[in-house]
């Protein structure tokens, strides 16, 4: 039995300790906003926050999250009010949308650490997240916009 | 036809939710004119209007005959209805259609999302659906108000006459009882409030909150996860297998053999994948083992030395070539490419005695339905297909064999279990249905004026249409998707002596359309060779193209991109430019790429893009598609390559089948030609010009022509 805190909710799950956090979230807790894209930390679609840090949940054994704090896209805000979500809406970022949970979770850590990122900072923080639809230019704009919205 | 069901509503948390309300059931007028490119005579259309209904709470539910895979149709089709219906935009809910006659493509005859055709093919059908509903609502209001319909007008979801007003929701019940109008009048272009205006996507909030449901996200109590083991080479079959190690893994429930391999069924994905990896399978490899990318192109080269099927022919190219002042010959090589949509392929299937229910992301739900029915011995109506958001399609989810859907149905049938089949990324990269590998050989000759007088072109590559639902398009040995972009090239119209021939070798490697299909390779050959001829003639690449191209759309796009990219202005030291223009899917796109090369490393700084797609219904949607196409095309230029060694695909995941990333993304500027030309597509036509524009810029920097994609390091070294 492993105790988890996901989006400030306590859970106890009966799974193999080696099972990646991604599949605990998706198949056991049915929090499907976190996506499977590659299974080997190459695409970032599975990005969640573990104690506030962006991690690739597809290669994070659930035992690493035991008694720790996990935040997923579902826990980012209740009403699309996070500055990144507002900026994503404003810039009409998503296309197919599949990678966007991971993009937003990665960007959230960037903005917390660096409230006014440059293009180079955005490249450095976001190049681990693949978007096959190629929405990168809008993601970049939206991160800049979110930085402004946060500053207000 | 009701388009909701208990199950669908039960889990589809986004978009499609609506209390059943009152379904307005009526008809599209028989004479409803459809937009038909090329002016073919339209079939009389008399289908039930299954495109919208209005609930008592004023909700307007719009049912899409096409699927949302990123291209923005979740927003564009509602814009067409809203334009005529005059409804409250904030009250619109959207859902995908089930398979059904009303949703068959207005031109292609099957229910399909593809060919960059959704907006133009639905332009009249969806506007008519909206206009018909509005006419009935006005008529119902007129009766209620005791006035004539001409005294009523509509505004944002209300019918108004003098001091009286009623919402569409209040009128829905009465409107449903009225006979359909014989005809409706569509709005004048000058009165459009939605069409041609920027509208924000209706699916954004779902996609930034984790609420959007993709096929891979469905969950039901009792549902298990299946992960398949596929053959190591194309066409191989299972001789025998040992599942004992797989079954020893905690959570594994069952292992079944299906025509495409062996599937492990477990409580969750992780257990199923571990089980899959623990299977011991003895494969009958067959001839697929003999395929090798190196020898494949050698064989293609030998084929190219022989006469192929004629795709286009005029005059006598041999004679003309012998008269040429200057001759240029070149060979081009293009690898297999995987689509690699971000959402790995998946399909959920539940089979009971007389019903099969399917949940998936698919571009051809009707075909999936009939293939599932055939596997199960059911009638098509016994198979219910629920289409969810597609986490990317790019053609991969429109497959004549319904491969992943058929596999899921076979797994459910063999096991008797309710399963969600999930392919791993490795299964996707190695799973075939690639953009076919191609080899081109071109011989051209210039006349005294520097313009081409002869063009001989041989193309070698597998047919994607053979054996598929559009096989009838193959005429005289020519699959049009293998030669599109060459045989119909506007350049050839300016060259009196030309011929284009095709060889379509058969191989066990499965192939499929890949975003922009044949144009992915033909545009590269045409646009880099024309650039080469311009250089040989000592002409500016834009001016040279202008002297050969007659079509005003080509010229408009070319002129706009030249102007916006500052083509005539000098570049900073170390920067170089290349241009390309290409028509596909009824749309002309011109692009200028600005690059630099430092220490053998290519940097694409900027891509300026001009598009003439006729009317742009949602201009920002068109821009988004161009941005997307450019990243997609650039990915193929830099990285895209599937190679086979002893029949085995060498690449397996994003570390060796790479995708463009944020740090490599150029600045992209998109300009839409103000055009009254016939509507074309937007989802694909931005892809073809990217690669040749970059290759032409590389030539400008290095003096070397790129003959093979993806780029080789030797391409980036100066002559």
Tab-separated table of C-alpha atoms in Angstrom, chain B residues 390-651:
chain	number	residue	atom	x	y	z
B	390	UNK	CA	-7.773	12.711	-31.782
B	391	UNK	CA	-4.352	13.387	-30.283
B	392	UNK	CA	-3.077	14.096	-33.769
B	393	UNK	CA	-3.956	12.294	-36.967
B	394	UNK	CA	-1.847	13.471	-39.908
B	395	UNK	CA	-3.403	10.655	-41.952
B	396	UNK	CA	-2.416	7.818	-39.610
B	397	UNK	CA	-5.913	7.515	-38.188
B	398	UNK	CA	-7.495	7.203	-41.661
B	399	UNK	CA	-6.517	3.717	-42.611
B	400	UNK	CA	-8.301	1.507	-45.123
B	401	UNK	CA	-7.538	-1.552	-43.000
B	402	UNK	CA	-8.666	0.160	-39.753
B	403	UNK	CA	-5.572	-1.555	-38.383
B	404	UNK	CA	-5.628	-0.599	-34.717
B	405	UNK	CA	-9.426	-0.717	-34.516
B	406	UNK	CA	-9.531	-4.151	-36.150
B	407	UNK	CA	-6.802	-5.365	-33.806
B	408	UNK	CA	-8.728	-4.143	-30.753
B	409	UNK	CA	-11.910	-5.853	-31.985
B	410	UNK	CA	-9.971	-9.068	-32.541
B	411	UNK	CA	-8.475	-8.899	-29.033
B	412	UNK	CA	-11.912	-8.306	-27.498
B	413	UNK	CA	-13.392	-11.114	-29.574
B	414	UNK	CA	-10.636	-13.622	-28.798
B	415	UNK	CA	-10.637	-12.856	-25.067
B	416	UNK	CA	-14.314	-12.148	-24.515
B	417	UNK	CA	-13.171	-9.146	-22.474
B	418	UNK	CA	-13.917	-5.437	-22.456
B	419	UNK	CA	-10.551	-3.978	-23.413
B	420	UNK	CA	-8.724	-0.786	-24.203
B	421	UNK	CA	-5.912	-1.607	-26.616
B	422	UNK	CA	-2.937	0.729	-26.327
B	423	UNK	CA	0.082	0.737	-28.595
B	424	UNK	CA	3.348	1.849	-27.069
B	425	UNK	CA	5.312	4.577	-28.837
B	426	UNK	CA	7.615	1.846	-30.116
B	427	UNK	CA	4.631	0.029	-31.622
B	428	UNK	CA	3.677	3.274	-33.342
B	429	UNK	CA	7.126	4.108	-34.745
B	430	UNK	CA	7.640	0.512	-35.906
B	431	UNK	CA	4.045	-0.093	-36.892
B	432	UNK	CA	4.220	0.823	-40.555
B	433	UNK	CA	1.620	2.712	-42.585
B	434	UNK	CA	4.417	5.123	-43.377
B	435	UNK	CA	4.781	7.853	-45.952
B	436	UNK	CA	6.228	5.681	-48.693
B	437	UNK	CA	9.915	5.907	-49.563
B	438	UNK	CA	10.451	7.484	-52.987
B	439	UNK	CA	13.175	7.941	-55.559
B	440	UNK	CA	12.927	10.555	-58.308
B	441	UNK	CA	15.118	11.033	-61.360
B	442	UNK	CA	14.837	14.224	-63.386
B	443	UNK	CA	16.493	15.253	-66.656
B	444	UNK	CA	15.917	18.806	-67.758
B	445	UNK	CA	17.278	21.063	-70.419
B	446	UNK	CA	17.348	24.829	-70.812
B	447	UNK	CA	16.756	26.740	-74.022
B	448	UNK	CA	18.749	29.733	-75.194
B	449	UNK	CA	16.552	32.069	-73.114
B	450	UNK	CA	17.357	30.137	-69.935
B	451	UNK	CA	13.872	28.690	-69.632
B	452	UNK	CA	13.329	24.925	-69.512
B	453	UNK	CA	12.467	23.281	-72.826
B	454	UNK	CA	12.521	19.631	-71.773
B	455	UNK	CA	11.589	17.750	-68.621
B	456	UNK	CA	11.874	13.993	-68.095
B	457	UNK	CA	10.809	12.691	-64.744
B	458	UNK	CA	10.684	9.182	-63.326
B	459	UNK	CA	9.220	8.439	-59.899
B	460	UNK	CA	9.561	5.180	-58.000
B	461	UNK	CA	7.605	4.380	-54.858
B	462	UNK	CA	4.844	2.218	-53.398
B	463	UNK	CA	1.193	3.015	-54.078
B	464	UNK	CA	-0.876	3.907	-51.044
B	465	UNK	CA	-4.214	3.641	-52.822
B	466	UNK	CA	-3.876	0.080	-54.051
B	467	UNK	CA	-6.328	-2.171	-52.257
B	468	UNK	CA	-7.897	0.739	-50.373
B	469	UNK	CA	-11.293	2.423	-50.563
B	470	UNK	CA	-10.044	4.865	-53.193
B	471	UNK	CA	-8.324	2.279	-55.396
B	472	UNK	CA	-10.620	3.272	-58.254
B	473	UNK	CA	-8.567	6.445	-58.528
B	474	UNK	CA	-5.698	4.355	-59.922
B	475	UNK	CA	-5.927	4.657	-63.704
B	476	UNK	CA	-3.509	3.130	-66.219
B	477	UNK	CA	-1.127	2.144	-63.473
B	478	UNK	CA	-0.963	5.622	-61.999
B	479	UNK	CA	-1.799	6.189	-58.347
B	480	UNK	CA	-2.418	9.933	-58.467
B	481	UNK	CA	-1.097	10.346	-54.932
B	482	UNK	CA	2.349	9.163	-56.118
B	483	UNK	CA	2.666	11.803	-58.820
B	484	UNK	CA	0.530	14.722	-57.593
B	485	UNK	CA	2.623	17.847	-57.603
B	486	UNK	CA	4.638	16.696	-60.621
B	487	UNK	CA	2.188	15.442	-63.241
B	488	UNK	CA	-0.086	18.414	-62.558
B	489	UNK	CA	2.698	20.908	-61.950
B	490	UNK	CA	2.057	24.352	-63.431
B	491	UNK	CA	5.727	24.458	-64.456
B	492	UNK	CA	5.161	21.599	-66.896
B	493	UNK	CA	2.457	23.645	-68.598
B	494	UNK	CA	5.225	26.047	-69.582
B	495	UNK	CA	7.445	23.236	-70.900
B	496	UNK	CA	6.128	21.949	-74.231
B	497	UNK	CA	8.129	18.702	-74.192
B	498	UNK	CA	7.820	16.704	-71.020
B	499	UNK	CA	7.000	13.302	-69.660
B	500	UNK	CA	6.413	11.907	-66.194
B	501	UNK	CA	6.555	8.170	-65.513
B	502	UNK	CA	5.856	6.091	-62.448
B	503	UNK	CA	6.935	2.740	-61.067
B	504	UNK	CA	4.906	1.392	-58.133
B	505	UNK	CA	6.882	-1.506	-56.649
B	506	UNK	CA	5.153	-3.757	-54.122
B	507	UNK	CA	6.743	-4.318	-50.721
B	508	UNK	CA	5.538	-5.782	-47.425
B	509	UNK	CA	6.112	-2.429	-45.682
B	510	UNK	CA	2.695	-0.827	-45.216
B	511	UNK	CA	2.272	2.725	-46.493
B	512	UNK	CA	-0.316	5.441	-46.074
B	513	UNK	CA	-1.042	9.096	-46.672
B	514	UNK	CA	1.067	11.361	-44.481
B	515	UNK	CA	0.163	15.027	-44.107
B	516	UNK	CA	0.157	16.424	-47.687
B	517	UNK	CA	0.700	12.938	-49.178
B	518	UNK	CA	2.554	12.887	-52.520
B	519	UNK	CA	3.329	16.574	-52.290
B	520	UNK	CA	5.720	15.778	-49.428
B	521	UNK	CA	8.264	14.624	-52.004
B	522	UNK	CA	7.079	15.973	-55.346
B	523	UNK	CA	7.134	19.615	-54.216
B	524	UNK	CA	10.688	19.155	-53.011
B	525	UNK	CA	11.839	17.863	-56.396
B	526	UNK	CA	9.980	20.474	-58.435
B	527	UNK	CA	10.866	23.456	-56.286
B	528	UNK	CA	14.537	22.608	-55.793
B	529	UNK	CA	15.008	21.772	-59.483
B	530	UNK	CA	13.307	24.960	-60.625
B	531	UNK	CA	15.597	26.832	-58.251
B	532	UNK	CA	18.552	25.021	-59.791
B	533	UNK	CA	17.402	26.025	-63.268
B	534	UNK	CA	17.029	29.632	-62.150
B	535	UNK	CA	20.607	29.594	-60.924
B	536	UNK	CA	21.810	27.951	-64.146
B	537	UNK	CA	20.000	30.651	-66.097
B	538	UNK	CA	21.498	33.364	-63.907
B	539	UNK	CA	18.049	34.541	-62.809
B	540	UNK	CA	16.610	35.520	-59.466
B	541	UNK	CA	14.628	32.557	-58.068
B	542	UNK	CA	11.435	34.571	-57.562
B	543	UNK	CA	11.653	36.287	-60.953
B	544	UNK	CA	12.384	32.957	-62.672
B	545	UNK	CA	9.330	31.360	-61.103
B	546	UNK	CA	7.253	34.372	-62.103
B	547	UNK	CA	8.298	33.890	-65.711
B	548	UNK	CA	7.092	30.262	-65.685
B	549	UNK	CA	3.968	30.408	-63.569
B	550	UNK	CA	0.763	31.635	-65.188
B	551	UNK	CA	-1.811	31.076	-62.457
B	552	UNK	CA	-2.801	34.200	-60.599
B	553	UNK	CA	-2.961	32.377	-57.272
B	554	UNK	CA	0.620	31.218	-57.617
B	555	UNK	CA	1.691	34.710	-58.526
B	556	UNK	CA	-0.288	36.318	-55.725
B	557	UNK	CA	1.204	34.009	-53.096
B	558	UNK	CA	4.694	34.405	-54.518
B	559	UNK	CA	4.447	38.187	-54.659
B	560	UNK	CA	3.075	38.409	-51.142
B	561	UNK	CA	5.767	36.187	-49.665
B	562	UNK	CA	8.486	38.082	-51.531
B	563	UNK	CA	7.167	41.370	-50.223
B	564	UNK	CA	6.657	40.246	-46.632
B	565	UNK	CA	9.990	38.434	-46.413
B	566	UNK	CA	11.862	41.413	-47.815
B	567	UNK	CA	13.127	39.261	-50.684
B	568	UNK	CA	14.625	42.242	-52.470
B	569	UNK	CA	16.386	43.543	-49.385
B	570	UNK	CA	19.887	42.431	-48.427
B	571	UNK	CA	20.297	40.025	-45.514
B	572	UNK	CA	22.706	40.380	-42.608
B	573	UNK	CA	26.059	38.668	-43.056
B	574	UNK	CA	25.746	34.905	-42.686
B	575	UNK	CA	22.017	34.748	-43.354
B	576	UNK	CA	20.618	33.111	-46.484
B	577	UNK	CA	17.178	32.771	-48.025
B	578	UNK	CA	15.335	30.236	-50.126
B	579	UNK	CA	11.884	30.327	-51.670
B	580	UNK	CA	9.320	27.751	-52.748
B	581	UNK	CA	5.726	27.864	-53.942
B	582	UNK	CA	3.418	24.897	-54.329
B	583	UNK	CA	-0.247	24.162	-54.854
B	584	UNK	CA	-1.916	21.294	-53.057
B	585	UNK	CA	-5.457	20.565	-51.869
B	586	UNK	CA	-6.770	23.511	-53.858
B	587	UNK	CA	-4.546	25.988	-52.033
B	588	UNK	CA	-1.337	27.732	-53.044
B	589	UNK	CA	1.321	28.325	-50.407
B	590	UNK	CA	4.578	30.194	-50.893
B	591	UNK	CA	7.293	30.297	-48.264
B	592	UNK	CA	10.646	31.981	-47.764
B	593	UNK	CA	13.047	30.367	-45.286
B	594	UNK	CA	15.843	32.363	-43.733
B	595	UNK	CA	18.739	30.315	-42.413
B	596	UNK	CA	22.321	30.352	-41.217
B	597	UNK	CA	24.856	27.565	-41.006
B	598	UNK	CA	27.487	27.658	-38.293
B	599	UNK	CA	30.020	24.905	-37.831
B	600	UNK	CA	27.920	22.504	-39.824
B	601	UNK	CA	24.785	23.274	-37.839
B	602	UNK	CA	21.668	24.571	-39.586
B	603	UNK	CA	19.544	27.185	-37.912
B	604	UNK	CA	16.233	28.163	-39.488
B	605	UNK	CA	15.624	31.669	-38.186
B	606	UNK	CA	12.427	32.582	-39.886
B	607	UNK	CA	9.809	31.227	-42.249
B	608	UNK	CA	7.563	33.719	-43.994
B	609	UNK	CA	4.449	32.114	-45.419
B	610	UNK	CA	1.782	33.375	-47.822
B	611	UNK	CA	-1.343	31.342	-48.461
B	612	UNK	CA	-4.134	31.650	-50.974
B	613	UNK	CA	-6.855	29.265	-49.803
B	614	UNK	CA	-9.672	31.358	-51.193
B	615	UNK	CA	-11.994	32.434	-48.412
B	616	UNK	CA	-10.394	31.853	-44.992
B	617	UNK	CA	-13.397	31.051	-42.793
B	618	UNK	CA	-11.392	31.375	-39.571
B	619	UNK	CA	-8.241	33.332	-40.470
B	620	UNK	CA	-6.481	32.567	-37.204
B	621	UNK	CA	-7.233	28.887	-37.716
B	622	UNK	CA	-5.605	29.083	-41.140
B	623	UNK	CA	-2.551	30.744	-39.594
B	624	UNK	CA	-2.363	28.087	-36.901
B	625	UNK	CA	-2.421	25.395	-39.567
B	626	UNK	CA	0.388	27.050	-41.493
B	627	UNK	CA	2.465	27.274	-38.301
B	628	UNK	CA	1.759	23.626	-37.668
B	629	UNK	CA	2.581	22.590	-41.238
B	630	UNK	CA	5.884	24.457	-41.120
B	631	UNK	CA	7.019	22.711	-37.937
B	632	UNK	CA	5.840	19.389	-39.371
B	633	UNK	CA	7.750	19.952	-42.626
B	634	UNK	CA	10.851	21.197	-40.853
B	635	UNK	CA	10.868	18.101	-38.641
B	636	UNK	CA	11.009	15.928	-41.756
B	637	UNK	CA	13.818	18.025	-43.225
B	638	UNK	CA	15.984	17.776	-40.134
B	639	UNK	CA	15.155	14.371	-38.723
B	640	UNK	CA	12.429	12.365	-40.456
B	641	UNK	CA	13.691	8.941	-41.430
B	642	UNK	CA	12.525	5.384	-40.903
B	643	UNK	CA	15.178	2.912	-42.000
B	644	UNK	CA	15.016	-0.862	-42.245
B	645	UNK	CA	17.810	-3.344	-41.725
B	646	UNK	CA	17.026	-6.999	-42.374
B	647	UNK	CA	13.398	-5.961	-42.420
B	648	UNK	CA	13.530	-4.489	-38.921
B	649	UNK	CA	12.755	-0.831	-38.294
B	650	UNK	CA	15.790	0.704	-36.630
B	651	UNK	CA	14.067	3.664	-34.964
